[in-house]
XYZ file of C-alpha atoms in Angstrom:
608
model
C 137.565 76.465 -20.604
C 138.873 79.883 -21.529
C 140.932 81.692 -18.914
C 142.018 85.287 -18.713
C 145.754 85.745 -18.912
C 147.355 85.206 -15.515
C 150.895 86.418 -16.200
C 150.897 90.139 -16.864
C 153.679 92.413 -18.094
C 153.549 96.152 -18.490
C 154.923 98.131 -21.431
C 154.349 101.268 -19.377
C 155.259 100.224 -15.846
C 152.740 100.908 -13.118
C 154.289 103.120 -10.464
C 153.427 104.017 -6.900
C 154.900 107.375 -6.016
C 156.296 107.792 -2.548
C 158.827 110.562 -2.111
C 159.833 109.340 1.299
C 159.849 105.611 0.574
C 163.432 105.178 1.728
C 163.108 107.158 4.929
C 159.511 106.803 6.021
C 158.536 103.534 7.646
C 154.825 104.319 7.401
C 155.110 105.073 3.677
C 156.998 101.832 3.108
C 154.360 99.905 5.047
C 151.601 101.534 3.000
C 153.239 100.386 -0.236
C 153.786 96.862 1.085
C 150.116 96.732 2.071
C 149.038 97.988 -1.362
C 150.978 95.307 -3.226
C 149.842 92.531 -0.891
C 146.225 93.566 -1.524
C 146.965 93.476 -5.247
C 148.349 89.933 -4.892
C 145.140 88.912 -3.089
C 143.067 90.558 -5.818
C 144.951 88.569 -8.470
C 144.516 85.360 -6.478
C 140.771 85.919 -6.439
C 140.711 85.837 -10.246
C 140.629 82.041 -10.263
C 138.176 81.468 -7.400
C 136.322 78.232 -8.065
C 138.964 76.779 -10.368
C 141.801 75.947 -7.975
C 139.997 73.584 -5.551
C 141.208 71.810 -3.573
C 144.228 74.117 -3.767
C 144.495 77.708 -2.486
C 144.182 80.844 -4.595
C 147.672 82.249 -5.213
C 148.691 85.652 -6.561
C 152.152 87.183 -7.008
C 153.304 90.739 -7.709
C 156.971 91.609 -8.416
C 158.122 95.190 -7.892
C 161.314 97.203 -7.856
C 162.336 100.800 -7.235
C 163.257 102.861 -10.302
C 165.774 105.707 -10.517
C 163.240 108.116 -9.048
C 162.827 105.710 -6.133
C 159.256 104.990 -7.159
C 158.032 101.459 -6.672
C 157.338 99.925 -10.109
C 155.257 96.802 -10.780
C 157.318 94.608 -13.105
C 155.108 91.555 -13.461
C 152.163 89.659 -11.999
C 150.714 86.171 -12.018
C 148.027 84.019 -10.451
C 147.293 80.313 -10.310
C 144.805 79.455 -13.083
C 143.724 76.166 -11.591
C 144.904 72.853 -10.237
C 148.009 71.605 -12.039
C 148.764 74.846 -13.919
C 151.847 77.085 -13.735
C 152.383 78.560 -10.226
C 151.727 82.273 -9.782
C 155.336 82.919 -8.720
C 156.774 81.289 -11.841
C 154.366 83.217 -14.085
C 155.357 86.522 -12.499
C 159.082 85.722 -12.725
C 158.790 84.750 -16.397
C 156.864 87.947 -17.111
C 159.505 90.050 -15.339
C 162.613 88.430 -16.819
C 166.028 89.810 -15.856
C 164.408 92.722 -14.035
C 163.610 90.301 -11.194
C 167.142 90.601 -9.823
C 167.097 92.584 -6.597
C 163.308 92.923 -6.767
C 160.627 92.308 -4.135
C 157.918 89.664 -4.544
C 154.542 90.014 -2.853
C 152.536 86.827 -2.219
C 149.064 86.668 -0.689
C 149.919 83.265 0.791
C 153.055 81.279 1.509
C 153.561 78.953 -1.471
C 153.411 75.198 -1.074
C 156.907 73.747 -0.715
C 157.290 70.023 -0.161
C 159.498 67.103 -1.132
C 157.771 66.684 -4.498
C 157.347 70.343 -5.474
C 159.825 73.186 -4.975
C 158.759 75.064 -8.139
C 157.575 78.296 -6.503
C 160.513 78.673 -4.125
C 163.043 77.754 -6.838
C 161.538 80.295 -9.248
C 161.892 83.097 -6.675
C 165.443 82.149 -5.666
C 166.751 81.597 -9.197
C 165.233 84.890 -10.372
C 167.493 86.765 -7.955
C 164.649 88.262 -5.925
C 166.039 89.541 -2.630
C 162.906 90.207 -0.566
C 159.588 88.376 -0.245
C 156.524 89.736 1.562
C 153.917 87.116 2.457
C 150.339 87.807 3.513
C 149.634 84.627 5.492
C 151.402 81.353 6.113
C 150.097 78.231 4.427
C 147.094 76.947 6.418
C 147.923 73.246 6.019
C 150.100 72.028 8.879
C 152.431 69.860 6.761
C 153.207 72.856 4.500
C 153.077 75.694 7.020
C 156.425 77.467 7.284
C 158.263 75.274 4.744
C 158.623 77.952 2.073
C 159.428 80.677 4.608
C 162.301 78.595 6.008
C 163.507 77.588 2.537
C 163.629 81.183 1.291
C 165.378 82.434 4.420
C 167.938 79.628 4.174
C 168.797 80.966 0.700
C 169.528 84.397 2.182
C 166.315 86.155 1.156
C 164.623 88.640 3.464
C 161.164 87.251 4.190
C 158.527 89.376 5.924
C 155.202 87.871 6.994
C 152.249 90.121 7.814
C 151.353 90.031 11.494
C 154.769 88.613 12.403
C 157.603 90.655 10.906
C 155.336 93.467 9.709
C 152.946 94.801 12.320
C 151.059 98.078 11.966
C 147.534 99.292 11.275
C 148.512 99.765 7.637
C 148.500 95.996 7.206
C 145.096 95.238 8.747
C 143.123 95.540 5.495
C 145.844 93.758 3.520
C 145.865 90.851 5.961
C 142.077 90.696 5.879
C 142.087 90.503 2.072
C 144.529 87.574 2.218
C 142.336 85.745 4.722
C 139.112 86.328 2.785
C 140.454 85.240 -0.599
C 141.408 81.858 0.856
C 138.645 81.628 3.456
C 137.429 78.293 1.989
C 140.782 76.615 2.630
C 141.156 78.219 6.066
C 137.731 76.977 7.166
C 138.387 73.565 5.666
C 141.716 73.301 7.527
C 140.288 74.512 10.851
C 136.763 73.018 10.831
C 137.320 69.961 8.599
C 134.236 70.779 6.524
C 133.917 72.772 3.290
C 133.367 76.518 3.548
C 129.588 77.020 3.284
C 127.633 80.128 2.260
C 123.882 80.370 2.789
C 122.334 82.528 0.074
C 118.733 83.666 -0.160
C 116.625 86.455 -1.606
C 113.763 87.892 0.442
C 111.260 90.712 0.438
C 111.492 93.638 2.812
C 109.064 91.829 5.139
C 111.238 88.717 5.234
C 109.493 86.363 2.794
C 111.166 84.111 0.235
C 107.910 83.372 -1.590
C 104.218 84.222 -1.558
C 101.779 82.097 0.457
C 101.106 80.156 -2.758
C 104.791 79.282 -3.075
C 105.372 81.525 -6.089
C 108.805 83.159 -5.907
C 109.786 84.347 -9.400
C 111.260 86.831 -9.049
C 111.928 88.420 -5.687
C 115.266 89.995 -6.554
C 116.320 91.998 -9.588
C 118.124 90.722 -12.656
C 121.320 92.366 -11.414
C 121.103 90.446 -8.124
C 120.454 87.195 -9.983
C 123.587 87.826 -12.045
C 125.548 88.159 -8.797
C 124.151 84.780 -7.719
C 125.519 83.234 -10.921
C 128.916 84.648 -9.961
C 128.618 83.119 -6.493
C 127.836 79.756 -8.056
C 130.850 80.062 -10.308
C 133.070 80.462 -7.242
C 131.682 77.326 -5.554
C 132.441 73.631 -5.915
C 128.795 72.702 -5.419
C 125.306 74.170 -4.945
C 122.885 72.530 -2.495
C 119.079 72.623 -2.512
C 116.416 70.601 -0.724
C 113.561 68.568 -2.152
C 111.048 71.383 -1.677
C 113.071 73.672 -3.921
C 113.190 71.010 -6.656
C 109.427 70.433 -6.485
C 108.466 74.094 -6.258
C 110.992 75.926 -8.463
C 112.436 73.258 -10.810
C 115.776 75.144 -10.826
C 118.698 74.733 -13.237
C 121.353 75.809 -10.656
C 123.895 76.620 -13.347
C 126.273 79.556 -13.547
C 125.045 80.191 -17.054
C 125.450 83.962 -16.881
C 128.427 83.955 -14.549
C 130.868 82.274 -16.923
C 133.734 80.006 -16.020
C 133.428 77.275 -13.429
C 130.275 75.116 -13.283
C 129.577 73.760 -9.785
C 128.133 70.329 -9.105
C 124.424 70.393 -8.192
C 123.353 68.582 -5.020
C 119.852 67.724 -3.853
C 119.244 66.675 -0.238
C 116.060 64.623 0.179
C 115.308 62.069 2.892
C 112.316 60.470 1.169
C 113.235 61.018 -2.506
C 109.742 62.403 -3.033
C 110.988 64.150 -6.170
C 109.506 64.618 -9.647
C 110.639 62.397 -12.506
C 110.847 65.417 -14.793
C 113.240 68.070 -13.508
C 115.918 70.312 -14.957
C 118.433 68.935 -12.472
C 118.237 65.453 -14.014
C 119.765 66.829 -17.227
C 123.512 66.419 -16.742
C 124.517 67.639 -20.217
C 126.359 70.678 -18.827
C 127.020 69.788 -15.204
C 126.545 66.661 -13.041
C 123.929 66.299 -10.313
C 124.153 64.315 -7.087
C 121.287 63.327 -4.794
C 121.962 62.716 -1.092
C 119.303 60.638 0.615
C 118.483 58.349 3.532
C 119.601 54.757 3.197
C 116.924 52.598 1.583
C 114.736 55.451 0.323
C 112.729 54.648 -2.864
C 115.056 52.122 -4.474
C 113.099 52.269 -7.743
C 113.548 56.021 -7.979
C 117.249 55.632 -7.203
C 117.510 53.335 -10.248
C 115.633 55.904 -12.335
C 118.082 58.637 -11.288
C 121.044 56.375 -12.045
C 119.645 55.803 -15.545
C 119.708 59.569 -16.020
C 123.349 59.749 -14.962
C 122.554 61.214 -11.542
C 124.815 60.015 -8.721
C 122.934 58.874 -5.599
C 124.695 58.774 -2.225
C 122.950 57.146 0.747
C 123.479 58.195 4.367
C 122.444 56.259 7.470
C 120.930 59.496 8.776
C 120.695 62.341 6.290
C 121.784 65.585 7.970
C 123.886 68.589 6.919
C 126.893 67.715 9.091
C 127.303 64.192 7.685
C 126.839 65.486 4.152
C 129.522 68.130 4.693
C 131.867 65.533 6.200
C 131.351 63.483 3.059
C 132.155 66.400 0.748
C 135.180 67.261 2.866
C 136.497 63.765 2.153
C 135.859 64.339 -1.560
C 138.079 67.443 -1.487
C 135.405 70.147 -1.789
C 136.406 73.620 -0.642
C 133.301 75.770 -1.040
C 129.549 75.021 -0.959
C 126.701 77.412 -1.791
C 123.409 76.620 -0.045
C 120.368 77.864 -1.998
C 117.808 75.919 -0.017
C 114.545 76.752 1.705
C 114.009 77.691 5.328
C 113.740 74.173 6.780
C 117.046 72.916 5.392
C 118.708 76.286 6.066
C 117.747 76.082 9.740
C 119.056 72.521 9.971
C 122.363 73.546 8.363
C 122.766 76.544 10.687
C 121.938 74.421 13.739
C 124.508 71.840 12.602
C 127.198 74.547 12.582
C 128.156 74.051 8.932
C 127.140 77.508 7.646
C 129.998 80.005 7.815
C 128.716 82.984 5.838
C 125.375 84.464 4.765
C 124.483 86.406 1.615
C 120.994 87.925 1.885
C 119.554 89.791 -1.107
C 116.820 92.089 0.223
C 114.354 93.413 -2.355
C 112.284 96.578 -1.703
C 109.032 94.635 -1.917
C 106.343 93.608 0.563
C 104.340 90.419 -0.062
C 102.795 89.713 3.340
C 101.064 86.435 4.096
C 100.768 84.621 7.399
C 101.894 81.366 5.807
C 104.444 82.828 3.410
C 107.823 81.090 3.986
C 110.820 82.818 5.535
C 114.487 82.170 4.667
C 115.345 80.362 7.929
C 113.032 77.962 9.735
C 112.843 77.034 13.411
C 116.124 77.339 15.340
C 114.665 76.787 18.808
C 115.405 80.333 19.960
C 112.836 82.041 22.186
C 114.618 85.281 23.170
C 116.206 87.980 21.030
C 119.379 87.658 23.093
C 119.817 84.210 21.499
C 119.860 85.624 17.966
C 122.930 84.854 15.853
C 124.872 87.999 14.998
C 126.878 88.301 11.785
C 130.545 89.328 11.879
C 132.225 91.751 9.476
C 128.906 92.764 7.913
C 129.015 94.334 4.439
C 126.256 96.269 2.660
C 126.153 96.635 -1.105
C 123.414 98.064 -3.284
C 122.806 95.985 -6.386
C 120.267 97.729 -8.578
C 117.178 98.218 -6.425
C 118.220 95.491 -3.981
C 120.501 95.510 -0.964
C 122.998 92.683 -0.464
C 123.747 92.110 3.224
C 126.605 89.695 3.830
C 128.560 88.613 6.864
C 130.174 85.699 8.652
C 128.419 83.508 11.203
C 131.822 82.210 12.250
C 135.023 84.290 12.123
C 137.662 83.426 9.537
C 139.950 81.000 11.410
C 143.340 82.202 12.582
C 145.577 79.146 12.259
C 148.544 80.744 14.014
C 149.525 78.342 16.825
C 148.003 79.477 20.117
C 150.885 79.092 22.547
C 150.077 79.818 26.205
C 152.402 82.347 27.877
C 154.556 82.731 24.763
C 156.861 85.403 26.203
C 157.704 83.276 29.236
C 158.116 80.199 27.024
C 160.635 81.986 24.782
C 162.570 83.095 27.859
C 162.824 79.472 29.001
C 163.797 78.113 25.580
C 165.034 80.685 23.005
C 164.807 78.010 20.279
C 161.005 78.131 20.484
C 159.292 80.392 17.942
C 155.725 81.665 18.160
C 155.191 81.033 14.444
C 157.541 78.199 13.528
C 157.406 75.803 16.444
C 155.457 72.595 16.588
C 153.137 72.255 19.582
C 153.018 68.997 21.509
C 149.942 68.612 23.688
C 149.764 66.139 26.539
C 147.057 65.604 29.116
C 145.984 62.053 29.818
C 148.630 59.416 30.483
C 147.548 57.414 27.415
C 148.398 60.312 25.090
C 151.538 59.796 22.936
C 153.431 62.065 25.350
C 151.291 61.183 28.338
C 154.383 60.166 30.317
C 155.090 63.903 30.692
C 152.025 64.209 32.917
C 152.422 64.546 36.676
C 149.790 61.784 36.887
C 151.900 59.176 35.070
C 152.709 56.136 37.195
C 156.462 56.621 37.491
C 157.437 56.178 41.183
C 160.027 58.630 42.543
C 162.154 58.602 45.686
C 161.853 61.939 47.469
C 161.922 62.998 51.153
C 158.681 62.745 53.108
C 157.494 64.998 55.934
C 160.204 63.600 58.243
C 163.028 64.068 55.770
C 163.248 60.305 55.148
C 163.336 59.083 51.556
C 160.015 57.622 50.548
C 158.896 56.008 47.307
C 156.044 58.156 46.040
C 153.826 56.358 43.490
C 153.721 59.446 41.236
C 154.689 63.103 41.023
C 151.075 63.999 41.831
C 151.221 62.060 45.118
C 154.294 64.032 46.143
C 152.849 67.356 45.022
C 149.507 66.956 46.819
C 151.140 65.682 50.043
C 153.518 68.614 50.227
C 150.588 71.003 50.599
C 150.410 69.815 54.208
C 154.072 69.208 55.114
C 155.097 71.137 58.221
C 151.520 71.886 59.321
C 151.137 71.024 62.998
C 147.561 69.771 62.864
C 146.338 66.186 63.253
C 143.836 66.544 60.382
C 146.596 67.809 58.070
C 148.894 64.977 59.142
C 146.157 62.393 58.510
C 145.441 63.885 55.099
C 149.141 63.729 54.242
C 149.242 60.065 55.254
C 146.113 59.296 53.241
C 147.651 60.903 50.169
C 150.838 58.847 50.569
C 148.720 55.689 50.590
C 146.318 56.747 47.803
C 145.835 53.954 45.268
C 146.096 56.245 42.238
C 147.281 59.744 41.306
C 143.642 60.711 40.707
C 142.731 59.668 44.244
C 145.698 61.609 45.645
C 144.577 64.689 43.695
C 140.976 64.368 44.949
C 142.095 64.121 48.581
C 144.503 67.066 48.382
C 142.103 69.335 46.491
C 139.173 68.483 48.748
C 140.975 69.366 51.967
C 142.492 72.495 50.404
C 139.023 73.671 49.363
C 137.200 72.753 52.575
C 139.936 73.657 55.076
C 142.332 76.167 53.463
C 143.864 76.880 56.890
C 145.356 73.374 56.889
C 147.503 74.147 53.848
C 151.027 75.374 54.553
C 151.198 79.149 54.571
C 153.896 79.393 51.880
C 152.187 77.024 49.455
C 151.365 79.554 46.723
C 154.965 80.735 46.570
C 156.537 77.278 46.840
C 154.256 74.983 44.799
C 156.090 75.581 41.511
C 159.392 74.602 43.136
C 157.764 71.504 44.690
C 156.487 70.384 41.294
C 159.815 71.152 39.629
C 161.815 69.052 42.133
C 159.471 66.122 41.649
C 159.561 66.352 37.853
C 163.347 66.573 37.831
C 163.590 63.490 40.020
C 161.189 61.609 37.744
C 163.031 62.409 34.505
C 166.425 61.817 36.108
C 165.288 58.403 37.342
C 163.983 57.149 33.985
C 166.434 57.555 31.053
C 163.714 56.712 28.516
C 161.701 59.708 29.732
C 164.763 61.948 29.435
C 165.264 60.770 25.855
C 161.601 61.413 25.076
C 161.859 64.911 26.533
C 165.035 65.733 24.588
C 163.416 64.480 21.365
C 160.904 67.341 21.589
C 163.631 69.999 21.204
C 162.270 73.118 19.478
C 158.658 72.171 20.184
C 156.354 73.897 22.618
C 155.023 71.576 25.345
C 151.473 72.337 26.451
C 149.585 70.586 29.230
C 146.197 70.429 27.520
C 143.829 70.450 30.488
C 140.867 72.628 29.459
C 140.058 73.523 33.082
C 143.399 73.973 34.855
C 144.489 77.498 34.007
C 147.585 77.382 36.216
C 149.361 74.136 35.329
C 147.540 73.722 32.000
C 147.070 75.703 28.802
C 143.303 76.077 29.117
C 140.698 75.487 26.453
C 141.810 78.328 24.147
C 145.393 78.899 25.233
C 144.420 81.288 28.013
C 146.095 79.157 30.712
C 149.543 79.785 32.208
C 150.816 76.293 31.250
C 153.283 76.092 34.140
C 153.664 72.315 33.797
C 154.674 72.674 30.161
C 157.025 75.507 31.030
C 158.729 73.468 33.777
C 159.222 70.581 31.357
C 160.775 72.907 28.771
C 163.064 74.279 31.484
C 164.104 70.731 32.346
C 164.644 69.998 28.659
C 167.026 72.949 28.374
C 168.945 71.817 31.462
C 169.210 68.203 30.275
C 170.252 69.374 26.820
C 173.007 71.563 28.285
C 174.194 68.667 30.488
C 174.235 66.340 27.490
C 176.270 68.807 25.436
C 178.689 69.312 28.339
C 179.163 65.546 28.713
C 179.863 65.230 24.986
C 182.466 68.001 25.157
C 184.118 66.393 28.189
C 184.198 63.045 26.420
C 185.775 64.618 23.341
C 188.334 66.425 25.492
C 189.214 63.172 27.267
C 189.731 61.363 23.982
C 192.043 64.127 22.766
C 194.121 63.928 25.987
C 194.489 60.162 25.563
C 195.635 60.644 21.969
C 198.253 63.185 23.087
C 199.518 60.790 25.796
C 199.746 57.961 23.289
C 201.735 60.071 20.824
C 204.122 61.253 23.534
């Protein structure tokens, strides 16, 4: 393969003039945004080559004597296993790197086995780093940011340290250039684009099946480019039989994607361009047991055959996820396209619309039956773009938004007030819900009996925190029904039964609930939780071991005690546990200091 040069130096430095760069915050932000977009543009240069790794770009700049921002060097990751973008840019810049600013479209990978990018930046003497987005993979997210800051560098991350409208387009460019990895990390399937060309009246072929050519030569060249950016191209059996495609990027240059045919029955021709693997391999995905003789024929041609118990787009995408694929281009007919959309594996659509009308009642359309009967059910594209390519119009947009992998922490402001060590961007999130979860003992439903006063002020062994909490809804209410309910809750065989009884009466007879319940229920829960964790040292140790992490009660339905389905809940249970953690941590530190002080006094007495 021949690559364009990734490390760039400039004999005549590129400058961005800004007379007020030192004094104007908006001007400074505009320049930061410009260089971040340039880093994303560089990163895009190797799209298709880096899988399964991200696309990285780096720009190094410095202010000259006229206080103009000068680009000193650039670099981008060629492909897997090649020199990192940061190291390329540093080598291109040389000694001029000292005191300079580095712009990265994405936080570099920094792990136990590879510190190359971070070391290159630190050793070059760069003093400031601006990062577009954090690394999307959880085990790498935040590592490089922390490492650079620990070395004394100023690190600004878009959307965190730098927030203004000037950065919206820059941030978007960083997300789009690594959309395949973001989707893969969030959805656990490769990023999939559905591409088709159609006439103005929505046909992908004539009634006879003839389809060459709907779009212009310029549009077809763009398709070759799309293929070159993909790890694989998928078609169905109908496309193989009807069009006998090559599915190469022959005019796009660079990367050659694997060709994939999905066919349940293997009713495919023996002579087909796809069976020639001279330039690029072909894989056929089929139903288990389909046409064994034809499978042997394909194997003799060098075609890989993969059998699935039930051939469907989701299982196929799961399989390619496991094989490390980042990006898939679907160039299939309407039936397979509809199945892929219905399976939720299509993330983006590229539709080439030609100014032609073919008509035909039976002429095929780009997407088959989706089961929708009303226009209100139609799928709407997000971030739609229109581009004229020769006589054609390319309409593109996302069916699913580019994932935002920033941790969604319920009630972040209140959480930070409880525990200042918790960060919205750095902290790990520990979810708990059911008692069998790894941290399920944090739940108010866990079976850890506590001794707390009952309605008469006498100490009573409550089977769980939930028993105590539900019973106290009715304490002090002078009503025989309320008193009976309280007694029933005390004797409930499980926390779930106690919760059902308390909630049922509260819903059916709200007048039976104590009048101050809404203002006192948080304190009731807090007292019970504190008793529980004080009673069981192993639970205290477990709680203290989560220091720095955000605790979220993961109930999707309880928006008061829990975090809700999408982080919209108030998460009061998690917040109370973090408050307890802070108190226990302070007590532990105080005890250690007292113990140290006592040892010192004993030493003084011994010496005297």
